[in-house]
mmCIF file of C-alpha atoms in Angstrom:
data_model
loop_
_atom_site.group_PDB
_atom_site.id
_atom_site.type_symbol
_atom_site.label_atom_id
_atom_site.label_comp_id
_atom_site.label_asym_id
_atom_site.label_seq_id
_atom_site.Cartn_x
_atom_site.Cartn_y
_atom_site.Cartn_z
ATOM 1 C CA UNK A 776 -12.156 3.231 -11.046
ATOM 2 C CA UNK A 777 -11.925 6.187 -13.389
ATOM 3 C CA UNK A 778 -9.780 7.284 -16.291
ATOM 4 C CA UNK A 779 -10.247 10.962 -15.495
ATOM 5 C CA UNK A 780 -6.817 12.380 -14.536
ATOM 6 C CA UNK A 781 -8.404 15.221 -12.551
ATOM 7 C CA UNK A 782 -10.302 12.764 -10.352
ATOM 8 C CA UNK A 783 -7.186 10.608 -9.871
ATOM 9 C CA UNK A 784 -5.107 13.617 -8.821
ATOM 10 C CA UNK A 785 -7.923 14.785 -6.516
ATOM 11 C CA UNK A 786 -7.983 11.364 -4.805
ATOM 12 C CA UNK A 787 -4.205 11.513 -4.353
ATOM 13 C CA UNK A 788 -4.338 15.038 -2.950
ATOM 14 C CA UNK A 789 -7.170 14.015 -0.624
ATOM 15 C CA UNK A 790 -5.004 11.232 0.762
ATOM 16 C CA UNK A 791 -2.102 13.626 1.313
ATOM 17 C CA UNK A 792 -4.423 16.039 3.145
ATOM 18 C CA UNK A 793 -5.650 13.224 5.402
ATOM 19 C CA UNK A 794 -2.055 12.236 6.189
ATOM 20 C CA UNK A 795 -1.175 15.828 7.031
ATOM 21 C CA UNK A 796 -4.268 16.106 9.239
ATOM 22 C CA UNK A 797 -3.329 12.994 11.238
ATOM 23 C CA UNK A 798 0.263 14.173 11.598
ATOM 24 C CA UNK A 799 -0.929 17.285 13.400
ATOM 25 C CA UNK A 800 -1.386 15.062 16.459
ATOM 26 C CA UNK A 801 2.085 14.805 18.061
ATOM 27 C CA UNK A 802 1.303 11.374 19.526
ATOM 28 C CA UNK A 803 0.493 9.962 16.102
ATOM 29 C CA UNK A 804 3.363 11.823 14.428
ATOM 30 C CA UNK A 805 5.852 10.320 16.900
ATOM 31 C CA UNK A 806 4.853 6.773 15.876
ATOM 32 C CA UNK A 807 5.773 7.253 12.209
ATOM 33 C CA UNK A 808 9.298 6.196 11.266
ATOM 34 C CA UNK A 809 9.750 7.756 7.842
ATOM 35 C CA UNK A 810 13.077 6.172 6.886
ATOM 36 C CA UNK A 811 16.175 7.488 5.186
ATOM 37 C CA UNK A 812 16.421 7.535 1.391
ATOM 38 C CA UNK A 813 19.406 5.877 -0.235
ATOM 39 C CA UNK A 814 19.995 3.773 -3.371
ATOM 40 C CA UNK A 815 19.663 0.405 -1.621
ATOM 41 C CA UNK A 816 16.355 1.489 -0.087
ATOM 42 C CA UNK A 817 15.068 2.542 -3.510
ATOM 43 C CA UNK A 818 16.038 -0.887 -4.833
ATOM 44 C CA UNK A 819 14.098 -2.545 -2.013
ATOM 45 C CA UNK A 820 11.079 -0.312 -2.764
ATOM 46 C CA UNK A 821 11.086 -1.487 -6.378
ATOM 47 C CA UNK A 822 11.646 -5.116 -5.416
ATOM 48 C CA UNK A 823 8.894 -4.919 -2.788
ATOM 49 C CA UNK A 824 6.417 -3.434 -5.258
ATOM 50 C CA UNK A 825 7.176 -6.088 -7.861
ATOM 51 C CA UNK A 826 6.979 -8.906 -5.308
ATOM 52 C CA UNK A 827 3.684 -7.601 -3.952
ATOM 53 C CA UNK A 828 2.111 -7.409 -7.419
ATOM 54 C CA UNK A 829 3.661 -10.649 -8.709
ATOM 55 C CA UNK A 830 0.949 -13.132 -7.619
ATOM 56 C CA UNK A 831 -1.855 -11.179 -9.312
ATOM 57 C CA UNK A 832 0.254 -10.425 -12.380
ATOM 58 C CA UNK A 833 1.159 -14.117 -12.709
ATOM 59 C CA UNK A 834 -2.437 -15.309 -12.359
ATOM 60 C CA UNK A 835 -3.807 -12.719 -14.772
ATOM 61 C CA UNK A 836 -1.019 -12.892 -17.374
ATOM 62 C CA UNK A 837 -2.896 -15.368 -19.571
ATOM 63 C CA UNK A 838 -6.077 -13.257 -19.640
ATOM 64 C CA UNK A 839 -6.458 -10.756 -22.478
ATOM 65 C CA UNK A 840 -5.964 -7.121 -21.489
ATOM 66 C CA UNK A 841 -9.660 -6.384 -22.151
ATOM 67 C CA UNK A 842 -10.660 -8.941 -19.487
ATOM 68 C CA UNK A 843 -8.320 -7.221 -17.008
ATOM 69 C CA UNK A 844 -9.933 -3.819 -17.422
ATOM 70 C CA UNK A 845 -8.535 -2.772 -20.791
ATOM 71 C CA UNK A 846 -5.759 -0.461 -21.833
ATOM 72 C CA UNK A 847 -5.067 2.716 -19.901
ATOM 73 C CA UNK A 848 -4.465 5.806 -22.020
ATOM 74 C CA UNK A 849 -0.859 6.993 -21.858
ATOM 75 C CA UNK A 850 -2.021 10.469 -20.843
ATOM 76 C CA UNK A 851 -3.690 9.020 -17.735
ATOM 77 C CA UNK A 852 -0.594 7.139 -16.503
ATOM 78 C CA UNK A 853 1.059 10.088 -14.695
ATOM 79 C CA UNK A 854 -2.162 10.846 -12.776
ATOM 80 C CA UNK A 855 -2.614 7.128 -12.041
ATOM 81 C CA UNK A 856 0.966 6.920 -10.739
ATOM 82 C CA UNK A 857 0.389 9.966 -8.529
ATOM 83 C CA UNK A 858 -2.858 8.529 -7.158
ATOM 84 C CA UNK A 859 -1.242 5.133 -6.521
ATOM 85 C CA UNK A 860 1.698 6.667 -4.636
ATOM 86 C CA UNK A 861 -0.221 9.373 -2.746
ATOM 87 C CA UNK A 862 -3.223 7.174 -1.984
ATOM 88 C CA UNK A 863 -1.090 4.386 -0.614
ATOM 89 C CA UNK A 864 0.971 6.840 1.399
ATOM 90 C CA UNK A 865 -2.205 7.322 3.430
ATOM 91 C CA UNK A 866 -2.637 3.588 3.966
ATOM 92 C CA UNK A 867 0.989 3.098 4.889
ATOM 93 C CA UNK A 868 1.032 6.024 7.329
ATOM 94 C CA UNK A 869 -1.987 4.470 9.038
ATOM 95 C CA UNK A 870 -1.053 0.772 8.966
ATOM 96 C CA UNK A 871 2.759 0.943 9.127
ATOM 97 C CA UNK A 872 3.182 4.309 10.790
ATOM 98 C CA UNK A 873 0.461 4.692 13.387
ATOM 99 C CA UNK A 874 -0.634 1.062 13.867
ATOM 100 C CA UNK A 875 2.678 -0.769 13.538
ATOM 101 C CA UNK A 876 4.431 2.009 15.438
ATOM 102 C CA UNK A 877 1.906 1.710 18.272
ATOM 103 C CA UNK A 878 2.134 -2.078 18.312
ATOM 104 C CA UNK A 879 5.924 -1.798 18.612
ATOM 105 C CA UNK A 880 5.466 0.028 21.919
ATOM 106 C CA UNK A 881 3.664 -3.043 23.301
ATOM 107 C CA UNK A 882 5.494 -5.985 21.659
ATOM 108 C CA UNK A 883 8.567 -7.062 19.725
ATOM 109 C CA UNK A 884 9.054 -5.323 16.379
ATOM 110 C CA UNK A 885 8.698 -8.501 14.280
ATOM 111 C CA UNK A 886 5.506 -9.449 16.091
ATOM 112 C CA UNK A 887 4.167 -5.918 15.532
ATOM 113 C CA UNK A 888 4.970 -6.200 11.812
ATOM 114 C CA UNK A 889 3.163 -9.541 11.580
ATOM 115 C CA UNK A 890 0.152 -8.209 13.444
ATOM 116 C CA UNK A 891 -0.088 -5.068 11.309
ATOM 117 C CA UNK A 892 -0.037 -7.238 8.159
ATOM 118 C CA UNK A 893 -2.841 -9.442 9.500
ATOM 119 C CA UNK A 894 -4.933 -6.393 10.439
ATOM 120 C CA UNK A 895 -4.232 -4.881 7.001
ATOM 121 C CA UNK A 896 -5.622 -8.043 5.373
ATOM 122 C CA UNK A 897 -8.543 -8.306 7.791
ATOM 123 C CA UNK A 898 -9.612 -4.771 6.893
ATOM 124 C CA UNK A 899 -10.211 -6.093 3.354
ATOM 125 C CA UNK A 900 -12.792 -8.683 4.480
ATOM 126 C CA UNK A 901 -15.750 -6.557 3.376
ATOM 127 C CA UNK A 902 -14.108 -5.844 0.019
ATOM 128 C CA UNK A 903 -13.282 -9.530 -0.454
ATOM 129 C CA UNK A 904 -16.714 -10.855 0.408
ATOM 130 C CA UNK A 905 -19.169 -8.247 -0.837
ATOM 131 C CA UNK A 906 -17.777 -5.634 -3.159
ATOM 132 C CA UNK A 907 -15.657 -7.976 -5.301
ATOM 133 C CA UNK A 908 -16.932 -11.426 -4.301
ATOM 134 C CA UNK A 909 -13.322 -12.673 -4.670
ATOM 135 C CA UNK A 910 -13.230 -14.042 -1.129
ATOM 136 C CA UNK A 911 -10.228 -15.658 0.509
ATOM 137 C CA UNK A 912 -7.827 -15.193 -2.465
ATOM 138 C CA UNK A 913 -8.097 -11.421 -1.992
ATOM 139 C CA UNK A 914 -7.457 -11.796 1.727
ATOM 140 C CA UNK A 915 -4.442 -14.037 1.022
ATOM 141 C CA UNK A 916 -3.108 -11.496 -1.466
ATOM 142 C CA UNK A 917 -3.524 -8.576 0.931
ATOM 143 C CA UNK A 918 -1.825 -10.583 3.678
ATOM 144 C CA UNK A 919 1.068 -11.258 1.272
ATOM 145 C CA UNK A 920 1.439 -7.609 0.354
ATOM 146 C CA UNK A 921 0.867 -6.510 3.953
ATOM 147 C CA UNK A 922 3.775 -8.699 5.081
ATOM 148 C CA UNK A 923 6.033 -7.181 2.426
ATOM 149 C CA UNK A 924 5.154 -3.616 3.403
ATOM 150 C CA UNK A 925 5.323 -4.331 7.153
ATOM 151 C CA UNK A 926 8.818 -5.782 6.935
ATOM 152 C CA UNK A 927 9.944 -3.059 4.540
ATOM 153 C CA UNK A 928 8.701 -0.502 7.074
ATOM 154 C CA UNK A 929 10.420 -2.412 9.883
ATOM 155 C CA UNK A 930 13.776 -2.309 8.087
ATOM 156 C CA UNK A 931 13.574 0.929 6.094
ATOM 157 C CA UNK A 932 10.580 3.068 7.156
ATOM 158 C CA UNK A 933 7.116 4.160 6.081
ATOM 159 C CA UNK A 934 8.148 5.996 2.908
ATOM 160 C CA UNK A 935 9.764 2.869 1.370
ATOM 161 C CA UNK A 936 6.672 0.835 2.288
ATOM 162 C CA UNK A 937 4.463 3.487 0.677
ATOM 163 C CA UNK A 938 6.577 3.570 -2.493
ATOM 164 C CA UNK A 939 6.464 -0.231 -2.781
ATOM 165 C CA UNK A 940 2.689 -0.224 -2.184
ATOM 166 C CA UNK A 941 2.132 2.544 -4.719
ATOM 167 C CA UNK A 942 4.308 0.767 -7.297
ATOM 168 C CA UNK A 943 2.396 -2.494 -6.814
ATOM 169 C CA UNK A 944 -0.959 -0.754 -7.254
ATOM 170 C CA UNK A 945 0.334 1.099 -10.314
ATOM 171 C CA UNK A 946 1.597 -2.152 -11.864
ATOM 172 C CA UNK A 947 -1.737 -3.837 -11.204
ATOM 173 C CA UNK A 948 -3.897 -0.979 -12.495
ATOM 174 C CA UNK A 949 -1.896 0.477 -15.384
ATOM 175 C CA UNK A 950 -2.245 -2.400 -17.848
ATOM 176 C CA UNK A 951 1.451 -2.037 -18.674
ATOM 177 C CA UNK A 952 2.317 -5.501 -17.371
#
């Protein structure tokens, strides 16, 4: 990735623009269940983000910070947090809003959540086998996190799923944990 805050903010803004562009289509917009903010939902967002990141954090805890990408400058953290939240808003609007919402019109809500999580993981096959060469552990991890976000969306909406996803990515990329 990059440690340039301008690039991170640009990526986040690009994701927001893509979300806004897809929401111009009323058929797609109608599939997105945003959710209602309240304190218990915020707690579930935080818990979901921590649970999603936990397997990778646990496996990598023994490795020195330098082997995990090194320290992130404190001045970059706000831009990184913005990119993590805004960038994953785009993913969640697509996978939990459009896809899971569409699947719910054809099948039971729990089945739609399961299917969206499997598709979310399957879309990482190229990343897992070529770009990173991590293989099945990456697919297992993305299935794990996909299940968390899908059920969070099912119970609370897309925004809570996006916050949990953004928090998990921030925890994994910030070097703070």
